[in-house]
mmCIF file of C-alpha atoms in Angstrom:
data_model
loop_
_atom_site.group_PDB
_atom_site.id
_atom_site.type_symbol
_atom_site.label_atom_id
_atom_site.label_comp_id
_atom_site.label_asym_id
_atom_site.label_seq_id
_atom_site.Cartn_x
_atom_site.Cartn_y
_atom_site.Cartn_z
ATOM 1 C CA MET Q 13 22.415 19.422 -10.310
ATOM 2 C CA ARG Q 14 19.037 18.640 -8.374
ATOM 3 C CA ASP Q 15 18.970 14.946 -9.507
ATOM 4 C CA HIS Q 16 16.439 12.753 -7.414
ATOM 5 C CA GLY Q 17 14.994 9.194 -7.200
ATOM 6 C CA GLY Q 18 11.379 8.512 -8.254
ATOM 7 C CA ASN Q 19 12.301 9.369 -11.792
ATOM 8 C CA LEU Q 20 10.604 6.334 -13.181
ATOM 9 C CA ASP Q 21 9.379 8.340 -16.177
ATOM 10 C CA ALA Q 22 12.690 8.682 -17.461
ATOM 11 C CA ALA Q 23 13.498 4.988 -17.196
ATOM 12 C CA ILE Q 24 9.894 4.195 -18.780
ATOM 13 C CA ALA Q 25 10.782 6.548 -21.611
ATOM 14 C CA ARG Q 26 13.887 5.089 -22.466
ATOM 15 C CA LEU Q 27 13.435 1.392 -21.773
ATOM 16 C CA GLY Q 28 9.630 0.832 -22.247
ATOM 17 C CA GLY Q 29 7.069 -0.936 -20.077
ATOM 18 C CA THR Q 30 4.398 0.769 -17.841
ATOM 19 C CA PRO Q 31 4.532 1.703 -14.395
ATOM 20 C CA ALA Q 32 2.652 -1.633 -13.299
ATOM 21 C CA HIS Q 33 5.782 -3.740 -14.952
ATOM 22 C CA TRP Q 34 8.422 -1.698 -12.884
ATOM 23 C CA LEU Q 35 9.524 -1.953 -9.330
ATOM 24 C CA ASP Q 36 10.348 1.552 -8.314
ATOM 25 C CA LEU Q 37 13.207 1.175 -5.792
ATOM 26 C CA SER Q 38 14.769 4.654 -6.365
ATOM 27 C CA THR Q 39 13.260 6.150 -3.406
ATOM 28 C CA GLY Q 40 12.999 5.269 0.172
ATOM 29 C CA ILE Q 41 9.491 5.329 0.940
ATOM 30 C CA ASN Q 42 7.530 2.575 2.709
ATOM 31 C CA PRO Q 43 6.191 0.273 0.097
ATOM 32 C CA GLU Q 44 3.281 -1.037 2.443
ATOM 33 C CA PRO Q 45 1.678 2.383 3.058
ATOM 34 C CA TYR Q 46 -0.801 3.123 5.984
ATOM 35 C CA PRO Q 47 -4.232 2.014 5.049
ATOM 36 C CA VAL Q 48 -6.172 5.243 4.189
ATOM 37 C CA PRO Q 49 -9.333 5.600 6.398
ATOM 38 C CA ARG Q 50 -12.573 7.037 5.059
ATOM 39 C CA ILE Q 51 -12.266 10.604 4.506
ATOM 40 C CA SER Q 52 -15.030 12.759 5.707
ATOM 41 C CA GLY Q 53 -16.835 15.068 3.195
ATOM 42 C CA ASP Q 54 -15.861 18.186 5.108
ATOM 43 C CA ALA Q 55 -12.231 17.544 4.754
ATOM 44 C CA TRP Q 56 -12.667 17.980 1.071
ATOM 45 C CA ALA Q 57 -15.213 20.855 1.148
ATOM 46 C CA VAL Q 58 -14.047 23.105 3.773
ATOM 47 C CA LEU Q 59 -10.744 24.965 4.561
ATOM 48 C CA PRO Q 60 -8.910 23.446 7.602
ATOM 49 C CA ARG Q 61 -10.152 25.105 10.559
ATOM 50 C CA LYS Q 62 -7.793 26.080 13.341
ATOM 51 C CA SER Q 63 -9.161 23.317 15.353
ATOM 52 C CA ASP Q 64 -8.211 20.780 12.680
ATOM 53 C CA MET Q 65 -4.750 22.208 12.624
ATOM 54 C CA ALA Q 66 -4.435 22.032 16.354
ATOM 55 C CA ARG Q 67 -5.445 18.541 16.045
ATOM 56 C CA LEU Q 68 -2.976 17.643 13.524
ATOM 57 C CA ARG Q 69 -0.146 19.363 15.562
ATOM 58 C CA ASP Q 70 -1.039 17.651 18.737
ATOM 59 C CA ALA Q 71 -1.226 14.137 17.129
ATOM 60 C CA ALA Q 72 2.542 14.996 15.695
ATOM 61 C CA ALA Q 73 3.732 16.288 19.021
ATOM 62 C CA SER Q 74 2.658 13.180 20.725
ATOM 63 C CA ALA Q 75 3.754 10.710 18.032
ATOM 64 C CA TYR Q 76 7.146 12.445 17.970
ATOM 65 C CA ALA Q 77 7.251 12.848 21.856
ATOM 66 C CA THR Q 78 8.429 16.438 21.376
ATOM 67 C CA SER Q 79 7.844 19.715 23.626
ATOM 68 C CA LEU Q 80 8.758 21.898 20.757
ATOM 69 C CA ARG Q 81 6.028 23.667 18.572
ATOM 70 C CA VAL Q 82 5.037 21.661 15.813
ATOM 71 C CA ILE Q 83 4.482 23.580 12.417
ATOM 72 C CA PRO Q 84 2.721 21.330 9.371
ATOM 73 C CA MET Q 85 4.376 21.814 6.299
ATOM 74 C CA ASN Q 86 3.656 20.515 2.547
ATOM 75 C CA GLY Q 87 6.251 17.598 3.245
ATOM 76 C CA ALA Q 88 9.586 17.941 4.773
ATOM 77 C CA GLN Q 89 10.618 19.616 1.267
ATOM 78 C CA GLY Q 90 8.168 22.503 2.044
ATOM 79 C CA ALA Q 91 10.130 23.196 5.229
ATOM 80 C CA ILE Q 92 13.547 22.870 3.437
ATOM 81 C CA GLN Q 93 12.229 25.705 0.890
ATOM 82 C CA LEU Q 94 11.696 27.941 3.765
ATOM 83 C CA VAL Q 95 14.298 27.239 5.744
ATOM 84 C CA PRO Q 96 16.639 29.885 3.790
ATOM 85 C CA TRP Q 97 14.262 32.894 4.426
ATOM 86 C CA LEU Q 98 14.769 32.508 8.152
ATOM 87 C CA ALA Q 99 17.998 34.725 8.170
ATOM 88 C CA GLN Q 100 19.987 36.978 5.927
ATOM 89 C CA PRO Q 101 22.074 34.878 3.471
ATOM 90 C CA GLY Q 102 25.403 34.152 4.879
ATOM 91 C CA ARG Q 103 27.679 31.101 5.072
ATOM 92 C CA ALA Q 104 25.879 27.845 5.281
ATOM 93 C CA ALA Q 105 27.540 24.216 5.459
ATOM 94 C CA VAL Q 106 25.945 21.102 4.809
ATOM 95 C CA MET Q 107 27.345 17.698 5.788
ATOM 96 C CA ALA Q 108 27.630 15.968 2.792
ATOM 97 C CA PRO Q 109 27.119 13.724 0.636
ATOM 98 C CA THR Q 110 23.313 14.054 1.603
ATOM 99 C CA TYR Q 111 20.089 14.833 0.088
ATOM 100 C CA ASN Q 112 21.018 17.623 -2.567
ATOM 101 C CA GLU Q 113 17.780 19.961 -2.003
ATOM 102 C CA HIS Q 114 19.222 21.421 1.224
ATOM 103 C CA ALA Q 115 22.108 22.987 -0.676
ATOM 104 C CA ALA Q 116 20.147 23.734 -3.670
ATOM 105 C CA ALA Q 117 17.574 25.577 -1.529
ATOM 106 C CA LEU Q 118 19.975 27.568 -0.117
ATOM 107 C CA ARG Q 119 22.046 28.512 -2.832
ATOM 108 C CA ALA Q 120 18.981 29.576 -4.747
ATOM 109 C CA CYS Q 121 18.331 32.181 -2.115
ATOM 110 C CA GLY Q 122 21.680 33.642 -2.085
ATOM 111 C CA TRP Q 123 23.513 31.525 0.574
ATOM 112 C CA GLN Q 124 27.055 30.692 0.168
ATOM 113 C CA VAL Q 125 27.008 27.044 0.765
ATOM 114 C CA GLU Q 126 29.930 24.819 1.362
ATOM 115 C CA GLU Q 127 29.789 20.931 1.630
ATOM 116 C CA VAL Q 128 31.522 19.174 4.466
ATOM 117 C CA ALA Q 129 32.528 15.717 5.469
ATOM 118 C CA SER Q 130 32.166 15.886 9.255
ATOM 119 C CA ALA Q 131 30.123 17.745 12.032
ATOM 120 C CA ASN Q 132 33.141 19.754 13.642
ATOM 121 C CA ALA Q 133 33.579 21.085 10.153
ATOM 122 C CA LEU Q 134 30.186 22.704 10.508
ATOM 123 C CA ARG Q 135 31.254 24.929 13.445
ATOM 124 C CA GLY Q 136 31.019 28.575 12.826
ATOM 125 C CA ALA Q 137 28.655 28.664 10.075
ATOM 126 C CA ASP Q 138 25.759 31.084 10.012
ATOM 127 C CA LEU Q 139 23.478 27.848 9.100
ATOM 128 C CA ALA Q 140 24.089 24.238 9.339
ATOM 129 C CA VAL Q 141 22.400 21.269 7.898
ATOM 130 C CA VAL Q 142 22.636 17.502 9.059
ATOM 131 C CA VAL Q 143 20.499 14.835 7.655
ATOM 132 C CA ASN Q 144 20.177 12.290 10.612
ATOM 133 C CA PRO Q 145 20.063 9.387 9.848
ATOM 134 C CA ASN Q 146 21.821 10.281 6.426
ATOM 135 C CA ASN Q 147 20.517 9.863 2.994
ATOM 136 C CA PRO Q 148 22.289 7.886 1.307
ATOM 137 C CA ASP Q 149 24.893 6.507 3.111
ATOM 138 C CA GLY Q 150 22.876 6.193 6.623
ATOM 139 C CA ARG Q 151 25.531 8.069 8.657
ATOM 140 C CA ARG Q 152 23.978 8.666 12.188
ATOM 141 C CA THR Q 153 24.828 11.458 14.532
ATOM 142 C CA THR Q 154 24.091 11.333 18.139
ATOM 143 C CA PRO Q 155 21.807 13.628 19.617
ATOM 144 C CA ASP Q 156 24.500 14.784 22.092
ATOM 145 C CA ALA Q 157 26.840 15.699 19.458
ATOM 146 C CA LEU Q 158 24.139 17.780 17.490
ATOM 147 C CA LEU Q 159 23.089 19.563 20.787
ATOM 148 C CA ASP Q 160 26.629 20.328 21.235
ATOM 149 C CA LEU Q 161 27.007 21.673 17.674
ATOM 150 C CA ALA Q 162 24.163 23.962 18.031
ATOM 151 C CA GLY Q 163 25.901 26.256 20.449
ATOM 152 C CA ASP Q 164 28.754 26.829 17.785
ATOM 153 C CA VAL Q 165 26.283 27.668 14.713
ATOM 154 C CA GLY Q 166 23.614 30.498 13.856
ATOM 155 C CA LEU Q 167 20.881 28.078 13.136
ATOM 156 C CA LEU Q 168 21.151 24.230 13.138
ATOM 157 C CA ILE Q 169 19.073 22.275 10.789
ATOM 158 C CA VAL Q 170 18.303 18.561 11.597
ATOM 159 C CA ASP Q 171 16.482 16.784 8.823
ATOM 160 C CA GLU Q 172 15.145 13.604 10.430
ATOM 161 C CA SER Q 173 13.088 12.401 7.235
ATOM 162 C CA PHE Q 174 14.103 8.778 7.848
ATOM 163 C CA VAL Q 175 14.327 8.854 11.769
ATOM 164 C CA ASP Q 176 10.834 7.124 12.377
ATOM 165 C CA PRO Q 177 12.127 3.565 12.872
ATOM 166 C CA GLU Q 178 14.939 4.738 15.094
ATOM 167 C CA PRO Q 179 13.431 7.420 17.380
ATOM 168 C CA HIS Q 180 16.195 7.471 19.961
ATOM 169 C CA LEU Q 181 18.034 9.448 17.361
ATOM 170 C CA SER Q 182 15.840 12.342 17.473
ATOM 171 C CA ILE Q 183 16.764 15.595 18.920
ATOM 172 C CA GLY Q 184 13.043 16.785 18.832
ATOM 173 C CA THR Q 185 12.728 14.603 22.093
ATOM 174 C CA ARG Q 186 15.524 16.781 23.714
ATOM 175 C CA ASP Q 187 15.561 20.262 25.298
ATOM 176 C CA CYS Q 188 16.744 22.227 22.111
ATOM 177 C CA SER Q 189 17.961 25.763 22.123
ATOM 178 C CA GLU Q 190 16.069 28.212 19.984
ATOM 179 C CA ASN Q 191 18.400 27.973 17.148
ATOM 180 C CA CYS Q 192 17.414 24.273 16.376
ATOM 181 C CA ILE Q 193 14.886 23.429 13.723
ATOM 182 C CA VAL Q 194 13.913 19.723 13.137
ATOM 183 C CA LEU Q 195 12.403 18.414 9.891
ATOM 184 C CA ARG Q 196 10.203 15.369 9.908
ATOM 185 C CA SER Q 197 8.687 13.858 6.977
ATOM 186 C CA PHE Q 198 5.322 12.055 7.294
ATOM 187 C CA GLY Q 199 5.265 10.276 3.670
ATOM 188 C CA LYS Q 200 8.264 8.167 4.089
ATOM 189 C CA PHE Q 201 7.626 5.931 7.012
ATOM 190 C CA TYR Q 202 3.713 5.884 6.371
ATOM 191 C CA GLY Q 203 4.151 5.244 2.759
ATOM 192 C CA LEU Q 204 1.894 8.078 1.664
ATOM 193 C CA ALA Q 205 4.510 10.606 -0.061
ATOM 194 C CA GLY Q 206 1.780 11.665 -2.355
ATOM 195 C CA LEU Q 207 -0.117 13.203 0.688
ATOM 196 C CA ARG Q 208 2.634 15.959 0.837
ATOM 197 C CA LEU Q 209 2.964 16.369 4.572
ATOM 198 C CA GLY Q 210 5.649 17.100 7.065
ATOM 199 C CA PHE Q 211 6.304 19.190 10.087
ATOM 200 C CA ALA Q 212 9.026 21.508 11.404
ATOM 201 C CA LEU Q 213 9.781 21.219 14.946
ATOM 202 C CA ALA Q 214 11.053 24.450 16.672
ATOM 203 C CA SER Q 215 10.654 27.046 19.461
ATOM 204 C CA GLY Q 216 10.581 31.095 20.151
ATOM 205 C CA SER Q 217 10.811 33.266 17.276
ATOM 206 C CA VAL Q 218 12.056 30.997 14.799
ATOM 207 C CA ALA Q 219 8.953 28.599 15.192
ATOM 208 C CA ASP Q 220 6.920 31.973 14.898
ATOM 209 C CA ARG Q 221 8.591 32.868 11.592
ATOM 210 C CA LEU Q 222 8.282 29.433 10.058
ATOM 211 C CA ALA Q 223 4.619 29.429 11.138
ATOM 212 C CA ASP Q 224 4.115 32.548 9.258
ATOM 213 C CA LEU Q 225 5.985 31.657 6.258
ATOM 214 C CA ALA Q 226 4.040 28.573 6.054
ATOM 215 C CA GLY Q 227 0.616 30.317 5.736
ATOM 216 C CA PRO Q 228 -2.692 29.448 7.233
ATOM 217 C CA TRP Q 229 -3.465 26.327 5.069
ATOM 218 C CA PRO Q 230 -0.212 24.623 4.428
ATOM 219 C CA VAL Q 231 -1.858 21.230 4.323
ATOM 220 C CA SER Q 232 -4.993 19.829 3.126
ATOM 221 C CA GLY Q 233 -8.078 18.705 4.843
ATOM 222 C CA PRO Q 234 -7.618 15.166 3.724
ATOM 223 C CA ALA Q 235 -3.982 15.008 4.791
ATOM 224 C CA ILE Q 236 -5.093 16.111 8.247
ATOM 225 C CA GLU Q 237 -7.554 13.408 8.683
ATOM 226 C CA ILE Q 238 -5.183 10.641 7.406
ATOM 227 C CA ALA Q 239 -2.163 11.949 9.334
ATOM 228 C CA CYS Q 240 -4.221 12.204 12.762
ATOM 229 C CA ALA Q 241 -5.406 8.458 12.342
ATOM 230 C CA ALA Q 242 -1.778 7.031 11.338
ATOM 231 C CA LEU Q 243 0.386 9.291 13.884
ATOM 232 C CA ALA Q 244 -1.879 7.753 16.903
ATOM 233 C CA ASP Q 245 -1.881 4.101 15.585
ATOM 234 C CA LYS Q 246 0.911 2.828 17.587
ATOM 235 C CA GLY Q 247 0.111 -0.955 16.609
ATOM 236 C CA TRP Q 248 0.622 -0.183 12.996
ATOM 237 C CA GLN Q 249 3.839 1.632 13.814
ATOM 238 C CA ALA Q 250 5.566 -1.084 15.705
ATOM 239 C CA ARG Q 251 4.541 -3.724 13.145
ATOM 240 C CA THR Q 252 5.879 -1.429 10.476
ATOM 241 C CA VAL Q 253 9.399 -0.965 12.119
ATOM 242 C CA GLU Q 254 9.589 -4.830 12.672
ATOM 243 C CA ARG Q 255 8.814 -5.352 9.205
ATOM 244 C CA LEU Q 256 11.142 -2.924 7.864
ATOM 245 C CA ASN Q 257 14.084 -4.238 9.803
ATOM 246 C CA GLN Q 258 13.285 -7.571 8.678
ATOM 247 C CA ASP Q 259 13.070 -6.533 5.164
ATOM 248 C CA ALA Q 260 16.413 -4.586 5.254
ATOM 249 C CA ALA Q 261 18.125 -7.555 6.529
ATOM 250 C CA ARG Q 262 16.724 -9.909 3.723
ATOM 251 C CA LEU Q 263 17.893 -7.331 1.098
ATOM 252 C CA ASP Q 264 21.391 -7.208 2.482
ATOM 253 C CA SER Q 265 21.479 -10.883 2.421
ATOM 254 C CA LEU Q 266 20.507 -10.913 -1.300
ATOM 255 C CA ALA Q 267 23.176 -7.852 -1.920
ATOM 256 C CA SER Q 268 25.943 -10.021 -0.115
ATOM 257 C CA ARG Q 269 25.473 -13.202 -1.989
ATOM 258 C CA ASN Q 270 25.820 -10.984 -5.235
ATOM 259 C CA GLY Q 271 29.248 -9.702 -3.829
ATOM 260 C CA TRP Q 272 28.018 -6.212 -3.267
ATOM 261 C CA THR Q 273 29.210 -4.440 0.156
ATOM 262 C CA LEU Q 274 26.841 -2.321 2.378
ATOM 263 C CA VAL Q 275 27.809 1.361 2.645
ATOM 264 C CA GLY Q 276 24.950 1.925 4.927
ATOM 265 C CA GLY Q 277 21.268 2.858 4.817
ATOM 266 C CA THR Q 278 18.192 2.854 7.199
ATOM 267 C CA PRO Q 279 15.339 0.331 7.541
ATOM 268 C CA LEU Q 280 13.611 2.291 4.348
ATOM 269 C CA PHE Q 281 16.671 1.910 2.303
ATOM 270 C CA ARG Q 282 20.125 0.453 1.759
ATOM 271 C CA THR Q 283 23.070 1.888 -0.178
ATOM 272 C CA TYR Q 284 25.658 -0.844 -1.379
ATOM 273 C CA GLU Q 285 29.250 -0.561 -3.096
ATOM 274 C CA VAL Q 286 29.402 -2.378 -6.415
ATOM 275 C CA PRO Q 287 31.846 -2.555 -9.012
ATOM 276 C CA ASP Q 288 30.142 -0.227 -11.499
ATOM 277 C CA ALA Q 289 26.680 1.466 -10.384
ATOM 278 C CA PRO Q 290 25.588 2.548 -13.816
ATOM 279 C CA LYS Q 291 26.326 -0.811 -15.288
ATOM 280 C CA VAL Q 292 24.309 -2.615 -12.481
ATOM 281 C CA GLN Q 293 21.431 0.036 -12.624
ATOM 282 C CA GLU Q 294 21.078 -0.974 -16.333
ATOM 283 C CA ALA Q 295 21.097 -4.746 -15.609
ATOM 284 C CA LEU Q 296 18.346 -4.234 -12.746
ATOM 285 C CA ALA Q 297 16.469 -2.169 -15.226
ATOM 286 C CA SER Q 298 16.471 -5.187 -17.793
ATOM 287 C CA HIS Q 299 14.410 -6.904 -14.986
ATOM 288 C CA ARG Q 300 12.189 -3.911 -14.643
ATOM 289 C CA VAL Q 301 13.800 -2.891 -11.112
ATOM 290 C CA TRP Q 302 14.684 0.719 -10.982
ATOM 291 C CA SER Q 303 17.456 1.785 -8.611
ATOM 292 C CA ARG Q 304 19.161 4.954 -7.474
ATOM 293 C CA ILE Q 305 22.650 6.016 -8.434
ATOM 294 C CA PHE Q 306 24.670 9.328 -7.694
ATOM 295 C CA PRO Q 307 26.730 11.989 -9.666
ATOM 296 C CA TYR Q 308 29.393 11.787 -7.102
ATOM 297 C CA SER Q 309 30.104 8.165 -6.951
ATOM 298 C CA ASP Q 310 30.262 5.646 -10.022
ATOM 299 C CA ARG Q 311 30.135 2.683 -7.119
ATOM 300 C CA TRP Q 312 27.206 3.499 -5.063
ATOM 301 C CA LEU Q 313 23.783 2.100 -5.679
ATOM 302 C CA ARG Q 314 20.769 2.572 -3.546
ATOM 303 C CA LEU Q 315 17.720 0.434 -3.274
ATOM 304 C CA GLY Q 316 14.593 1.091 -1.312
ATOM 305 C CA LEU Q 317 12.354 -2.182 -0.117
ATOM 306 C CA PRO Q 318 9.991 -3.609 -2.435
ATOM 307 C CA PRO Q 319 6.251 -4.650 -1.209
ATOM 308 C CA GLN Q 320 6.028 -8.129 -0.101
ATOM 309 C CA THR Q 321 4.352 -9.330 -3.318
ATOM 310 C CA ARG Q 322 7.582 -8.183 -5.398
ATOM 311 C CA TRP Q 323 10.219 -9.744 -3.598
ATOM 312 C CA PRO Q 324 10.728 -12.541 -6.458
ATOM 313 C CA GLN Q 325 11.240 -9.765 -9.075
ATOM 314 C CA LEU Q 326 13.860 -8.054 -7.070
ATOM 315 C CA GLU Q 327 15.407 -11.376 -6.316
ATOM 316 C CA ALA Q 328 15.644 -12.581 -9.906
ATOM 317 C CA ALA Q 329 17.140 -9.121 -10.828
ATOM 318 C CA ILE Q 330 19.725 -9.050 -8.320
ATOM 319 C CA GLY Q 331 20.720 -12.604 -9.214
ATOM 320 C CA ALA Q 332 21.151 -11.594 -12.862
ATOM 321 C CA ALA Q 333 23.225 -8.393 -12.291
#
């Protein structure tokens, strides 16, 4: 089942209130978004030019310290939808539990998908998927282990949607083989998920095929202007990483005082083991705090981070849960 966070509408329909009343922590999106600069009139009125797309690719390559080819996409999700078309359907292996769109997109295109528990179990697959760091348990796989794995699979997809605060984990900075594809999300770290922008990093014929599948205008003019500013803003990035780490530690402290055990996470979200996840979700919801639970575990509960002004609401909700 393709269940996701960000389903606040369902909570409101069942429990009432308005979006302004609710604190939606069901996603792992930075709650303090990058300040959007003034957008030029051309960005709205003119199709993105080749020079605009080149400027975006250069900004992303610099920000991600990669020599791989950068292919802009309409979110990392856009790349996930295209990956199944890169080869004839065969056996795909996905290291799980993880973001369920990888397996769903592959199955929709005729791939035989197996969900496995370790990187070693991916070996021999025609296509292998690793989310690093993983969503929702924060599992990390070292770049060396991933590069070693690449020699034993047909295509290796490494989804680095949550890697921005931990760039040392990225294989995009390494000398990757042509069967490696790295996916990067813009919206999560920069807090602008509605912009629908992401990137695939690849090389050789795989990069050519991805670019062909993405088409000439995969992203909008406003997205290009905003992203070029944000990707170059090293000061904002450093301050944001520091704040996210501090806030993640603050949330862990609150959870620990309530008897919850940290399963894992990233600086953008935390997953806890609780006695009864559906019951805890309902208790938090009574304080208009929406969380994420999972169909494969009745004890895992994931929380994103709140904006600075909403910590009191979250503290009260956790204290009463």
